[in-house]
Amino acid sequence: MKLYNTLTKKIEEFIPNEEGKVKIYTCGPTVYHYAHIGNMRNYIGHDVLVRTLKYLGYDVTRAMNITDVGHLTSDSDSGEDKMEVAKKREGKTAYEIADFYTKAFFSDFDELNNLRPDIIEKATANIDMYIKMIQKLLDEDIAYISGGNVYFDISRVKNYYCLTNNSQEDKMVVGVREGVDFDNNKRNQADFALWFTTSKFENHEMLWDSPFGTGYPGWHIECSGISIKHLGEYLDIHGGGVDNIFPHHTNEIAQSEAYLGHKWCNYWFHNEHLLDDTGKMSKSNGEFLTVSLLKDKGYDPISFRFLCLNSHYRKQLLFSYEALNQAETTLKKLRNKIANIKDDGNFWEEVFKKYTESFKLALEQDLNTANAISILYDLLKDNEVNGHTKLELIKSFDQVLAVELIREKVEVEANEDILKLIEARNEARKKKDFELADSIRDDLYKKGIELIDTREGTTYKIVG
Ligand code: AMP
Ligand code: ZN
């Protein structure tokens, strides 16, 4: 399997530490608000990676954190803890906020057919591990206490900027990167906080005793701590969205390797962003795009998954309702076509193997999901392959795509419902309400039903 590695900036052959086994860590959500569909694109990307590795026969163990403390409004050490911001917004406790948005997150996560990670850990449930790590870094003078907080001294590690190719050193320069304030507690301005004490925010709700003062962990130490505690000292793949490369993952590498005394993770996997018409999707910009909102608007969440799979995970993707409509229509047509396949004939092993190889090959090229989908189309067009073998192949492809290619009940409206809608459209046309008439036709088309106007009246056909 070939995978792009942000650490080497190359597409590389993936070789796990232990043959046949993969340990993978995904940065989880900050549960101060609903996750938007941009966040979800990132989790779909990770899900496809995990499903592909399983499809290829690897034994995969995956861990993910839930950030319920320590992520400040800026990714550096300025601003306020996002949980505190949400508390003020909603008049609840930080724990209530975390609980509510964690449930909301997994509800959307599941709707998209994402496999749940084997290990899901709240940041607040692993404080002992962060304290152990920070203590060791302090003992070795890699971390220092200043102004009540514990900071990591980036000058004590070689090649701190390894993930960004040393090209982003200026990112932490005060005044260049948004939200980076001058901090006179720091030896180097790019040093980052491992532990905040109440010196940072007096009324912080989530506090723990520690040898370095009552306080709470910084965001970066959470992921290193949870990963090392639950997956061990050697990690195969670690991932997140591209915005996590710097400073979050850069800091994770620095502190983990300083703590362990050896290389920690071999492959860094990053998903490009989903953008809306305002640029980077943000939890505060305009309409708040969530999976639940798409559902309320009548979309099937799996159509969004299908939309994501049609583009490469390392390319930016611009979200629009037109693109989502198109994806939904295409997926419905695909399902209708598959529903019409008769399960006849024997199982043809050679043909099964041939198509499986092509499908795998597409995925092995740095997860080329669009090419994998095109193999599915090739299969559907192939008149040489019998129905039974086709259906077996489709089932197996869907273990990776997870777009419910075979649904128990294909969503074709009952005949009488369609006839009623055709009548309503005719009425609308008589009243010259062409907007309504067109919307009835378009809605039916989205469901895989095409209306055909003839001189004798309107009929329909199932598309696909
Ligand atoms: P957060 O809840 O803000 O910690 O973000 C959760 C994950 O979503 C992180 O791994 C981010 O890198 C990722 N992410 C944030 N915004 C986007 C976006 N617009 N498109 C794709 N991924 C994103
Ligand atoms: Zn993380």
Short mmCIF file of C-alpha atoms and ligand atoms in Angstrom, two decimals:
data_model
loop_
_atom_site.label_atom_id
_atom_site.label_comp_id
_atom_site.label_asym_id
_atom_site.label_seq_id
_atom_site.Cartn_x
_atom_site.Cartn_y
_atom_site.Cartn_z
CA MET A 1 0.00 0.00 0.00
CA LYS A 2 1.33 3.41 -0.95
CA LEU A 3 0.52 6.35 1.27
CA TYR A 4 1.54 10.00 1.27
CA ASN A 5 3.60 10.75 4.36
CA THR A 6 3.65 14.37 5.53
CA LEU A 7 6.87 13.62 7.41
CA THR A 8 8.85 12.79 4.26
CA LYS A 9 6.62 14.71 1.79
CA LYS A 10 6.56 11.61 -0.37
CA ILE A 11 4.22 8.83 -1.36
CA GLU A 12 5.79 5.83 0.32
CA GLU A 13 5.27 2.11 0.64
CA PHE A 14 3.47 1.56 3.93
CA ILE A 15 5.38 -0.84 6.19
CA PRO A 16 4.00 -1.24 9.72
CA ASN A 17 6.24 -1.75 12.74
CA GLU A 18 4.82 -5.21 13.30
CA GLU A 19 3.99 -7.32 10.28
CA GLY A 20 0.27 -7.51 9.59
CA LYS A 21 -0.65 -5.11 12.40
CA VAL A 22 -1.36 -1.39 12.28
CA LYS A 23 -1.60 1.03 15.17
CA ILE A 24 -3.26 4.25 14.19
CA TYR A 25 -4.22 7.40 16.07
CA THR A 26 -6.73 10.02 14.97
CA CYS A 27 -7.02 13.45 16.56
CA GLY A 28 -10.56 13.65 17.87
CA PRO A 29 -13.00 16.54 18.07
CA THR A 30 -12.99 19.45 20.48
CA VAL A 31 -16.41 19.05 22.04
CA TYR A 32 -17.33 22.68 22.63
CA HIS A 33 -19.76 22.87 19.70
CA TYR A 34 -21.30 20.73 16.98
CA ALA A 35 -18.84 19.26 14.49
CA HIS A 36 -19.29 20.74 11.03
CA ILE A 37 -19.20 18.71 7.82
CA GLY A 38 -15.58 19.84 7.29
CA ASN A 39 -14.60 18.04 10.49
CA MET A 40 -16.62 15.10 9.23
CA ARG A 41 -14.77 15.02 5.91
CA ASN A 42 -11.64 14.48 7.96
CA TYR A 43 -13.20 11.55 9.85
CA ILE A 44 -14.49 10.03 6.62
CA GLY A 45 -10.92 10.21 5.26
CA HIS A 46 -9.64 8.36 8.32
CA ASP A 47 -12.45 5.84 8.08
CA VAL A 48 -11.57 5.01 4.48
CA LEU A 49 -7.94 4.54 5.50
CA VAL A 50 -8.90 2.18 8.33
CA ARG A 51 -11.39 0.25 6.17
CA THR A 52 -8.80 -0.05 3.38
CA LEU A 53 -6.15 -1.38 5.76
CA LYS A 54 -8.67 -3.94 7.04
CA TYR A 55 -9.66 -4.84 3.48
CA LEU A 56 -6.00 -5.44 2.70
CA GLY A 57 -5.87 -7.87 5.60
CA TYR A 58 -4.21 -5.83 8.35
CA ASP A 59 -5.19 -6.19 11.97
CA VAL A 60 -5.90 -2.54 12.85
CA THR A 61 -6.06 -0.96 16.30
CA ARG A 62 -7.16 2.64 16.31
CA ALA A 63 -7.37 5.19 19.09
CA MET A 64 -9.00 8.62 19.14
CA ASN A 65 -9.24 11.28 21.82
CA ILE A 66 -12.09 13.56 22.75
CA THR A 67 -10.71 17.00 23.55
CA ASP A 68 -12.75 18.12 26.54
CA VAL A 69 -10.13 20.39 28.12
CA GLY A 70 -7.14 22.54 27.18
CA HIS A 71 -7.79 23.51 23.53
CA LEU A 72 -7.55 27.28 23.51
CA THR A 73 -9.33 29.50 21.02
CA SER A 74 -6.00 29.91 19.26
CA ASP A 75 -3.99 26.81 18.35
CA SER A 76 -1.04 28.41 20.12
CA ASP A 77 -1.19 29.30 23.81
CA SER A 78 -3.23 32.44 23.52
CA GLY A 79 -6.94 32.85 23.96
CA GLU A 80 -9.30 31.06 26.28
CA ASP A 81 -10.13 27.37 26.67
CA LYS A 82 -12.87 26.60 24.14
CA MET A 83 -14.83 24.75 26.83
CA GLU A 84 -14.91 27.91 28.95
CA VAL A 85 -16.18 29.89 25.96
CA ALA A 86 -18.99 27.35 25.46
CA LYS A 87 -19.87 27.43 29.19
CA LYS A 88 -20.46 31.16 29.01
CA ARG A 89 -22.41 30.81 25.78
CA GLU A 90 -24.73 28.15 27.13
CA GLY A 91 -24.77 28.60 30.89
CA LYS A 92 -23.85 24.98 31.59
CA THR A 93 -20.88 23.32 33.26
CA ALA A 94 -17.88 22.32 31.15
CA TYR A 95 -18.67 18.65 31.81
CA GLU A 96 -22.26 19.10 30.63
CA ILE A 97 -21.03 20.85 27.48
CA ALA A 98 -18.54 18.06 26.79
CA ASP A 99 -21.13 15.37 27.35
CA PHE A 100 -23.72 16.98 25.10
CA TYR A 101 -21.39 17.66 22.15
CA THR A 102 -19.67 14.29 22.42
CA LYS A 103 -23.05 12.60 21.97
CA ALA A 104 -23.90 14.92 19.06
CA PHE A 105 -20.53 14.18 17.48
CA PHE A 106 -20.97 10.41 17.56
CA SER A 107 -24.51 10.63 16.30
CA ASP A 108 -23.25 12.38 13.13
CA PHE A 109 -20.15 10.20 13.00
CA ASP A 110 -22.31 7.04 12.98
CA GLU A 111 -24.75 8.44 10.40
CA LEU A 112 -21.82 8.61 7.99
CA ASN A 113 -21.01 4.92 8.47
CA ASN A 114 -17.70 5.69 10.13
CA LEU A 115 -16.37 2.76 12.12
CA ARG A 116 -15.90 3.71 15.76
CA PRO A 117 -12.25 3.62 16.85
CA ASP A 118 -11.37 0.69 19.14
CA ILE A 119 -10.19 3.09 21.82
CA ILE A 120 -11.97 6.39 22.49
CA GLU A 121 -10.50 8.37 25.35
CA LYS A 122 -11.51 11.67 26.90
CA ALA A 123 -8.61 14.04 27.49
CA THR A 124 -9.85 14.51 31.06
CA ALA A 125 -9.59 10.76 31.75
CA ASN A 126 -5.82 10.54 31.23
CA ILE A 127 -4.39 13.31 33.41
CA ASP A 128 -2.06 10.85 35.21
CA MET A 129 -0.26 10.13 31.94
CA TYR A 130 0.30 13.81 31.08
CA ILE A 131 1.68 14.46 34.57
CA LYS A 132 4.08 11.51 34.21
CA MET A 133 5.31 12.78 30.83
CA ILE A 134 5.64 16.41 31.91
CA GLN A 135 7.54 15.40 35.04
CA LYS A 136 10.09 13.48 32.95
CA LEU A 137 10.50 16.39 30.54
CA LEU A 138 11.04 18.74 33.51
CA ASP A 139 13.57 16.36 35.07
CA GLU A 140 15.52 16.38 31.81
CA ASP A 141 15.33 20.16 31.50
CA ILE A 142 13.44 19.88 28.23
CA ALA A 143 10.50 21.55 29.90
CA TYR A 144 10.58 24.48 32.34
CA ILE A 145 8.24 26.29 34.68
CA SER A 146 7.68 29.95 34.05
CA GLY A 147 4.92 32.31 35.18
CA GLY A 148 3.20 29.33 36.81
CA ASN A 149 2.90 27.33 33.58
CA VAL A 150 5.02 24.46 32.28
CA TYR A 151 6.48 25.03 28.80
CA PHE A 152 8.30 22.80 26.36
CA ASP A 153 11.63 24.26 25.24
CA ILE A 154 11.74 23.68 21.49
CA SER A 155 15.46 24.53 21.31
CA ARG A 156 16.14 21.30 23.25
CA VAL A 157 15.05 19.05 20.37
CA LYS A 158 16.66 18.50 17.00
CA ASN A 159 14.61 19.36 13.97
CA TYR A 160 11.52 20.69 15.74
CA TYR A 161 10.03 21.76 12.40
CA CYS A 162 10.47 18.32 10.76
CA LEU A 163 6.82 18.02 9.78
CA THR A 164 6.73 21.38 8.05
CA ASN A 165 10.13 21.09 6.35
CA ASN A 166 11.49 24.01 8.35
CA SER A 167 9.43 26.25 6.14
CA GLN A 168 7.08 27.52 8.76
CA GLU A 169 9.40 28.81 11.43
CA ASP A 170 7.98 32.25 10.93
CA LYS A 171 4.53 30.96 11.80
CA MET A 172 5.10 31.46 15.48
CA VAL A 173 6.50 34.94 15.07
CA VAL A 174 4.38 37.32 17.02
CA GLY A 175 2.27 39.45 14.74
CA VAL A 176 2.63 37.11 11.73
CA ARG A 177 0.36 34.28 12.76
CA GLU A 178 -3.09 35.29 13.88
CA GLY A 179 -3.65 34.81 17.59
CA VAL A 180 0.01 34.54 18.56
CA ASP A 181 0.66 37.00 21.35
CA PHE A 182 4.04 37.79 22.79
CA ASP A 183 4.48 35.70 25.92
CA ASN A 184 7.32 36.83 28.14
CA ASN A 185 7.10 33.61 30.14
CA LYS A 186 8.60 31.71 27.21
CA ARG A 187 12.30 31.15 26.51
CA ASN A 188 11.53 30.90 22.77
CA GLN A 189 8.31 32.31 21.43
CA ALA A 190 7.56 28.99 19.69
CA ASP A 191 7.71 27.09 23.02
CA PHE A 192 4.35 25.65 23.92
CA ALA A 193 2.47 25.03 27.13
CA LEU A 194 2.29 21.52 28.56
CA TRP A 195 0.43 22.51 31.69
CA PHE A 196 -1.42 25.66 32.64
CA THR A 197 -1.98 26.63 36.22
CA THR A 198 -4.67 28.95 37.45
CA SER A 199 -2.28 31.76 36.54
CA LYS A 200 -3.75 31.47 33.04
CA PHE A 201 -7.45 31.67 33.89
CA GLU A 202 -8.56 32.11 37.46
CA ASN A 203 -12.01 30.64 37.09
CA HIS A 204 -11.17 27.58 35.03
CA GLU A 205 -13.59 24.85 36.03
CA MET A 206 -11.61 21.73 35.09
CA LEU A 207 -8.62 21.57 37.45
CA TRP A 208 -6.34 18.83 38.74
CA ASP A 209 -3.61 18.76 41.35
CA SER A 210 -0.12 18.17 40.01
CA PRO A 211 3.47 18.51 41.23
CA PHE A 212 3.66 21.71 39.17
CA GLY A 213 0.55 23.33 40.59
CA THR A 214 -3.21 22.96 40.36
CA GLY A 215 -4.18 23.37 36.76
CA TYR A 216 -4.99 21.64 33.51
CA PRO A 217 -3.11 20.18 30.52
CA GLY A 218 -2.33 21.92 27.26
CA TRP A 219 -4.01 20.55 24.15
CA HIS A 220 -0.95 18.94 22.50
CA ILE A 221 0.09 16.72 25.41
CA GLU A 222 -3.34 15.05 25.37
CA CYS A 223 -2.87 13.29 22.07
CA SER A 224 0.71 12.20 22.81
CA GLY A 225 -0.31 10.96 26.24
CA ILE A 226 -3.38 9.05 25.07
CA SER A 227 -1.56 7.55 22.11
CA ILE A 228 1.47 6.35 24.09
CA LYS A 229 -0.64 5.10 27.01
CA HIS A 230 -3.11 3.17 24.88
CA LEU A 231 -1.18 2.21 21.73
CA GLY A 232 2.36 1.95 23.07
CA GLU A 233 5.69 3.57 22.24
CA TYR A 234 5.68 2.84 18.51
CA LEU A 235 2.91 4.20 16.36
CA ASP A 236 2.40 3.43 12.66
CA ILE A 237 0.06 6.20 11.53
CA HIS A 238 -1.11 9.42 13.12
CA GLY A 239 -3.50 11.76 11.41
CA GLY A 240 -5.77 14.74 11.40
CA GLY A 241 -6.73 17.63 9.16
CA VAL A 242 -4.02 19.71 7.47
CA ASP A 243 -4.48 22.47 10.04
CA ASN A 244 -3.20 20.01 12.66
CA ILE A 245 0.25 19.79 11.02
CA PHE A 246 1.36 22.95 12.73
CA PRO A 247 1.56 23.52 15.63
CA HIS A 248 -0.38 20.53 17.01
CA HIS A 249 1.35 17.58 15.36
CA THR A 250 4.71 19.34 15.30
CA ASN A 251 4.44 19.71 19.08
CA GLU A 252 3.21 16.15 19.50
CA ILE A 253 6.32 14.81 17.77
CA ALA A 254 8.65 17.03 19.81
CA GLN A 255 7.24 16.09 23.21
CA SER A 256 6.61 12.39 22.45
CA GLU A 257 10.09 11.76 21.08
CA ALA A 258 11.73 13.78 23.85
CA TYR A 259 9.78 11.70 26.38
CA LEU A 260 10.38 8.32 24.70
CA GLY A 261 13.95 8.93 23.59
CA HIS A 262 13.29 7.44 20.13
CA LYS A 263 11.27 7.93 16.97
CA TRP A 264 7.57 7.65 17.71
CA CYS A 265 5.38 7.62 14.61
CA ASN A 266 6.39 6.61 11.07
CA TYR A 267 3.56 7.92 8.88
CA TRP A 268 1.67 11.19 9.19
CA PHE A 269 -1.65 11.25 7.36
CA HIS A 270 -3.43 14.55 6.71
CA ASN A 271 -6.75 15.28 5.09
CA GLU A 272 -7.27 18.44 3.11
CA HIS A 273 -10.08 20.74 4.10
CA LEU A 274 -13.63 20.95 2.98
CA LEU A 275 -14.32 24.57 2.13
CA ASP A 276 -17.51 26.54 1.98
CA ASP A 277 -18.06 29.72 -0.02
CA THR A 278 -16.47 31.74 2.77
CA GLY A 279 -13.17 29.85 2.49
CA LYS A 280 -12.19 27.59 5.35
CA MET A 281 -15.30 26.23 6.97
CA SER A 282 -15.67 27.70 10.37
CA LYS A 283 -17.93 27.01 13.27
CA SER A 284 -18.87 30.68 13.36
CA ASN A 285 -19.33 31.53 9.66
CA GLY A 286 -22.85 31.90 8.25
CA GLU A 287 -24.98 28.75 8.09
CA PHE A 288 -23.59 26.12 10.37
CA LEU A 289 -23.20 23.09 8.14
CA THR A 290 -23.70 19.90 10.09
CA VAL A 291 -24.80 16.39 9.17
CA SER A 292 -28.02 16.99 11.12
CA LEU A 293 -28.72 20.12 9.07
CA LEU A 294 -28.26 18.15 5.84
CA LYS A 295 -30.67 15.53 7.18
CA ASP A 296 -33.23 18.20 8.10
CA LYS A 297 -32.99 19.44 4.54
CA GLY A 298 -33.91 15.96 3.33
CA TYR A 299 -30.48 14.66 2.35
CA ASP A 300 -29.20 11.22 3.14
CA PRO A 301 -25.93 11.65 5.13
CA ILE A 302 -24.41 8.86 3.04
CA SER A 303 -24.70 11.14 -0.01
CA PHE A 304 -22.23 13.45 1.74
CA ARG A 305 -19.91 10.50 2.32
CA PHE A 306 -20.22 9.62 -1.38
CA LEU A 307 -19.44 13.23 -2.32
CA CYS A 308 -16.24 13.07 -0.25
CA LEU A 309 -15.19 9.74 -1.76
CA ASN A 310 -15.45 11.14 -5.25
CA SER A 311 -12.55 13.47 -4.62
CA HIS A 312 -9.07 12.70 -3.31
CA TYR A 313 -8.50 13.20 0.42
CA ARG A 314 -5.43 15.38 -0.25
CA LYS A 315 -7.33 17.82 -2.46
CA GLN A 316 -9.43 20.65 -1.14
CA LEU A 317 -13.12 20.13 -1.75
CA LEU A 318 -15.60 22.96 -2.15
CA PHE A 319 -18.95 22.17 -0.62
CA SER A 320 -22.10 23.27 -2.44
CA TYR A 321 -25.67 22.03 -2.43
CA GLU A 322 -25.42 21.49 -6.20
CA ALA A 323 -22.52 19.12 -5.65
CA LEU A 324 -24.43 17.35 -2.89
CA ASN A 325 -27.55 17.04 -5.09
CA GLN A 326 -25.44 15.57 -7.83
CA ALA A 327 -23.82 13.09 -5.47
CA GLU A 328 -27.20 12.06 -4.08
CA THR A 329 -28.68 11.55 -7.56
CA THR A 330 -25.67 9.57 -8.75
CA LEU A 331 -25.72 7.36 -5.68
CA LYS A 332 -29.43 6.68 -6.03
CA LYS A 333 -29.02 5.76 -9.69
CA LEU A 334 -26.17 3.47 -8.74
CA ARG A 335 -28.29 1.76 -6.09
CA ASN A 336 -31.20 1.39 -8.51
CA LYS A 337 -28.93 -0.16 -11.09
CA ILE A 338 -27.59 -2.58 -8.47
CA ALA A 339 -31.12 -3.38 -7.26
CA ASN A 340 -31.94 -4.54 -10.78
CA ILE A 341 -29.15 -7.12 -10.83
CA LYS A 342 -30.57 -10.64 -10.61
CA ASP A 343 -28.66 -12.84 -8.20
CA ASP A 344 -28.15 -15.64 -10.73
CA GLY A 345 -25.28 -17.89 -11.75
CA ASN A 346 -22.41 -19.43 -9.80
CA PHE A 347 -19.64 -17.69 -7.95
CA TRP A 348 -16.81 -17.07 -10.40
CA GLU A 349 -13.71 -16.97 -8.29
CA GLU A 350 -11.31 -15.87 -11.03
CA VAL A 351 -13.50 -12.91 -11.99
CA PHE A 352 -13.95 -12.02 -8.33
CA LYS A 353 -10.18 -12.02 -7.87
CA LYS A 354 -9.57 -9.94 -10.99
CA TYR A 355 -11.95 -7.16 -9.95
CA THR A 356 -10.82 -7.29 -6.33
CA GLU A 357 -7.23 -6.77 -7.50
CA SER A 358 -8.19 -3.71 -9.57
CA PHE A 359 -10.20 -2.27 -6.69
CA LYS A 360 -7.34 -2.83 -4.26
CA LEU A 361 -4.85 -1.34 -6.69
CA ALA A 362 -6.82 1.92 -6.82
CA LEU A 363 -6.92 2.15 -3.03
CA GLU A 364 -3.27 1.19 -2.70
CA GLN A 365 -2.37 4.27 -4.74
CA ASP A 366 -2.63 6.67 -1.80
CA LEU A 367 -6.36 5.90 -1.35
CA ASN A 368 -7.62 6.79 -4.78
CA THR A 369 -11.30 6.39 -3.91
CA ALA A 370 -12.52 8.00 -7.15
CA ASN A 371 -10.65 5.34 -9.15
CA ALA A 372 -12.01 2.64 -6.86
CA ILE A 373 -15.53 3.88 -7.64
CA SER A 374 -14.75 3.78 -11.35
CA ILE A 375 -13.86 0.07 -10.98
CA LEU A 376 -17.38 -0.41 -9.62
CA TYR A 377 -18.80 1.25 -12.75
CA ASP A 378 -16.63 -0.97 -14.96
CA LEU A 379 -18.05 -3.99 -13.16
CA LEU A 380 -21.64 -2.85 -13.61
CA LYS A 381 -21.05 -2.39 -17.35
CA ASP A 382 -19.38 -5.77 -17.76
CA ASN A 383 -21.95 -8.04 -19.42
CA GLU A 384 -19.59 -11.00 -19.20
CA VAL A 385 -19.95 -11.20 -15.41
CA ASN A 386 -22.98 -13.00 -13.97
CA GLY A 387 -25.32 -11.42 -11.39
CA HIS A 388 -24.21 -13.47 -8.42
CA THR A 389 -20.52 -12.68 -8.82
CA LYS A 390 -21.31 -9.02 -9.43
CA LEU A 391 -23.30 -8.79 -6.22
CA GLU A 392 -20.58 -10.51 -4.21
CA LEU A 393 -18.06 -8.01 -5.56
CA ILE A 394 -20.32 -5.06 -4.83
CA LYS A 395 -20.78 -6.24 -1.23
CA SER A 396 -17.05 -6.50 -0.77
CA PHE A 397 -16.35 -3.06 -2.32
CA ASP A 398 -18.87 -1.59 0.08
CA GLN A 399 -16.81 -2.80 3.03
CA VAL A 400 -14.48 0.06 2.12
CA LEU A 401 -16.80 2.61 0.50
CA ALA A 402 -19.59 2.05 3.06
CA VAL A 403 -22.15 3.93 0.97
CA GLU A 404 -24.85 1.25 1.26
CA LEU A 405 -24.71 0.17 -2.36
CA ILE A 406 -27.17 -2.60 -1.58
CA ARG A 407 -30.12 -1.41 0.42
CA GLU A 408 -32.79 -3.76 1.66
CA LYS A 409 -35.40 -1.46 0.27
CA VAL A 410 -34.45 0.70 -2.67
CA GLU A 411 -35.96 4.11 -2.29
CA VAL A 412 -38.16 4.16 -5.29
CA GLU A 413 -41.50 5.76 -4.51
CA ALA A 414 -44.54 3.50 -4.72
CA ASN A 415 -46.28 3.77 -8.05
CA GLU A 416 -49.35 5.52 -6.63
CA ASP A 417 -47.23 8.13 -4.86
CA ILE A 418 -45.47 8.95 -8.10
CA LEU A 419 -48.79 9.25 -9.90
CA LYS A 420 -50.06 11.65 -7.22
CA LEU A 421 -46.96 13.79 -7.64
CA ILE A 422 -47.36 13.79 -11.44
CA GLU A 423 -50.92 15.02 -10.92
CA ALA A 424 -49.75 17.76 -8.55
CA ARG A 425 -47.16 18.81 -11.13
CA ASN A 426 -49.80 18.96 -13.87
CA GLU A 427 -51.98 21.12 -11.61
CA ALA A 428 -49.06 23.44 -10.90
CA ARG A 429 -48.32 23.76 -14.62
CA LYS A 430 -51.94 24.60 -15.34
CA LYS A 431 -51.72 27.38 -12.74
CA LYS A 432 -48.44 28.49 -14.35
CA ASP A 433 -46.61 27.78 -11.08
CA PHE A 434 -43.56 26.53 -12.94
CA GLU A 435 -41.35 26.81 -9.91
CA LEU A 436 -43.42 24.24 -8.04
CA ALA A 437 -43.77 22.07 -11.15
CA ASP A 438 -40.02 22.04 -11.68
CA SER A 439 -39.29 21.34 -8.05
CA ILE A 440 -41.61 18.28 -8.12
CA ARG A 441 -39.80 17.02 -11.23
CA ASP A 442 -36.35 17.70 -9.71
CA ASP A 443 -37.22 16.04 -6.39
CA LEU A 444 -38.39 12.94 -8.21
CA TYR A 445 -35.25 12.94 -10.32
CA LYS A 446 -33.17 13.04 -7.15
CA LYS A 447 -34.98 9.88 -6.10
CA GLY A 448 -34.08 8.20 -9.38
CA ILE A 449 -37.39 8.81 -11.16
CA GLU A 450 -37.37 10.66 -14.45
CA LEU A 451 -40.60 12.19 -15.76
CA ILE A 452 -41.27 11.98 -19.46
CA ASP A 453 -43.81 14.37 -20.99
CA THR A 454 -45.55 12.88 -24.02
CA ARG A 455 -48.53 14.01 -26.05
CA GLU A 456 -50.63 11.46 -24.19
CA GLY A 457 -49.55 12.80 -20.81
CA THR A 458 -46.70 12.30 -18.37
CA THR A 459 -45.12 8.95 -17.70
CA TYR A 460 -42.01 8.08 -15.79
CA LYS A 461 -39.08 5.75 -15.82
CA ILE A 462 -36.69 4.55 -13.13
CA VAL A 463 -33.31 5.93 -14.07
CA GLY A 464 -30.28 3.74 -13.97
P1 AMP B 1 -11.60 20.29 16.09
O1 AMP B 1 -12.91 19.76 16.62
O2 AMP B 1 -11.63 21.75 15.80
O3 AMP B 1 -10.45 19.90 16.98
O4 AMP B 1 -11.37 19.59 14.68
C1 AMP B 1 -11.51 18.21 14.48
C2 AMP B 1 -10.76 17.78 13.23
O5 AMP B 1 -11.36 18.35 12.06
C3 AMP B 1 -9.30 18.21 13.21
O6 AMP B 1 -8.52 17.07 12.89
C4 AMP B 1 -9.22 19.26 12.12
O7 AMP B 1 -7.98 19.21 11.46
C5 AMP B 1 -10.33 18.86 11.19
N1 AMP B 1 -10.90 19.99 10.43
C6 AMP B 1 -11.20 21.23 10.89
N2 AMP B 1 -11.75 22.00 9.92
C7 AMP B 1 -11.81 21.23 8.80
C8 AMP B 1 -12.29 21.42 7.45
N3 AMP B 1 -12.83 22.57 7.06
N4 AMP B 1 -12.18 20.39 6.58
C9 AMP B 1 -11.64 19.20 6.98
N5 AMP B 1 -11.18 18.95 8.23
C10 AMP B 1 -11.26 19.94 9.14
ZN ZN B 2 -4.40 15.61 18.44
#
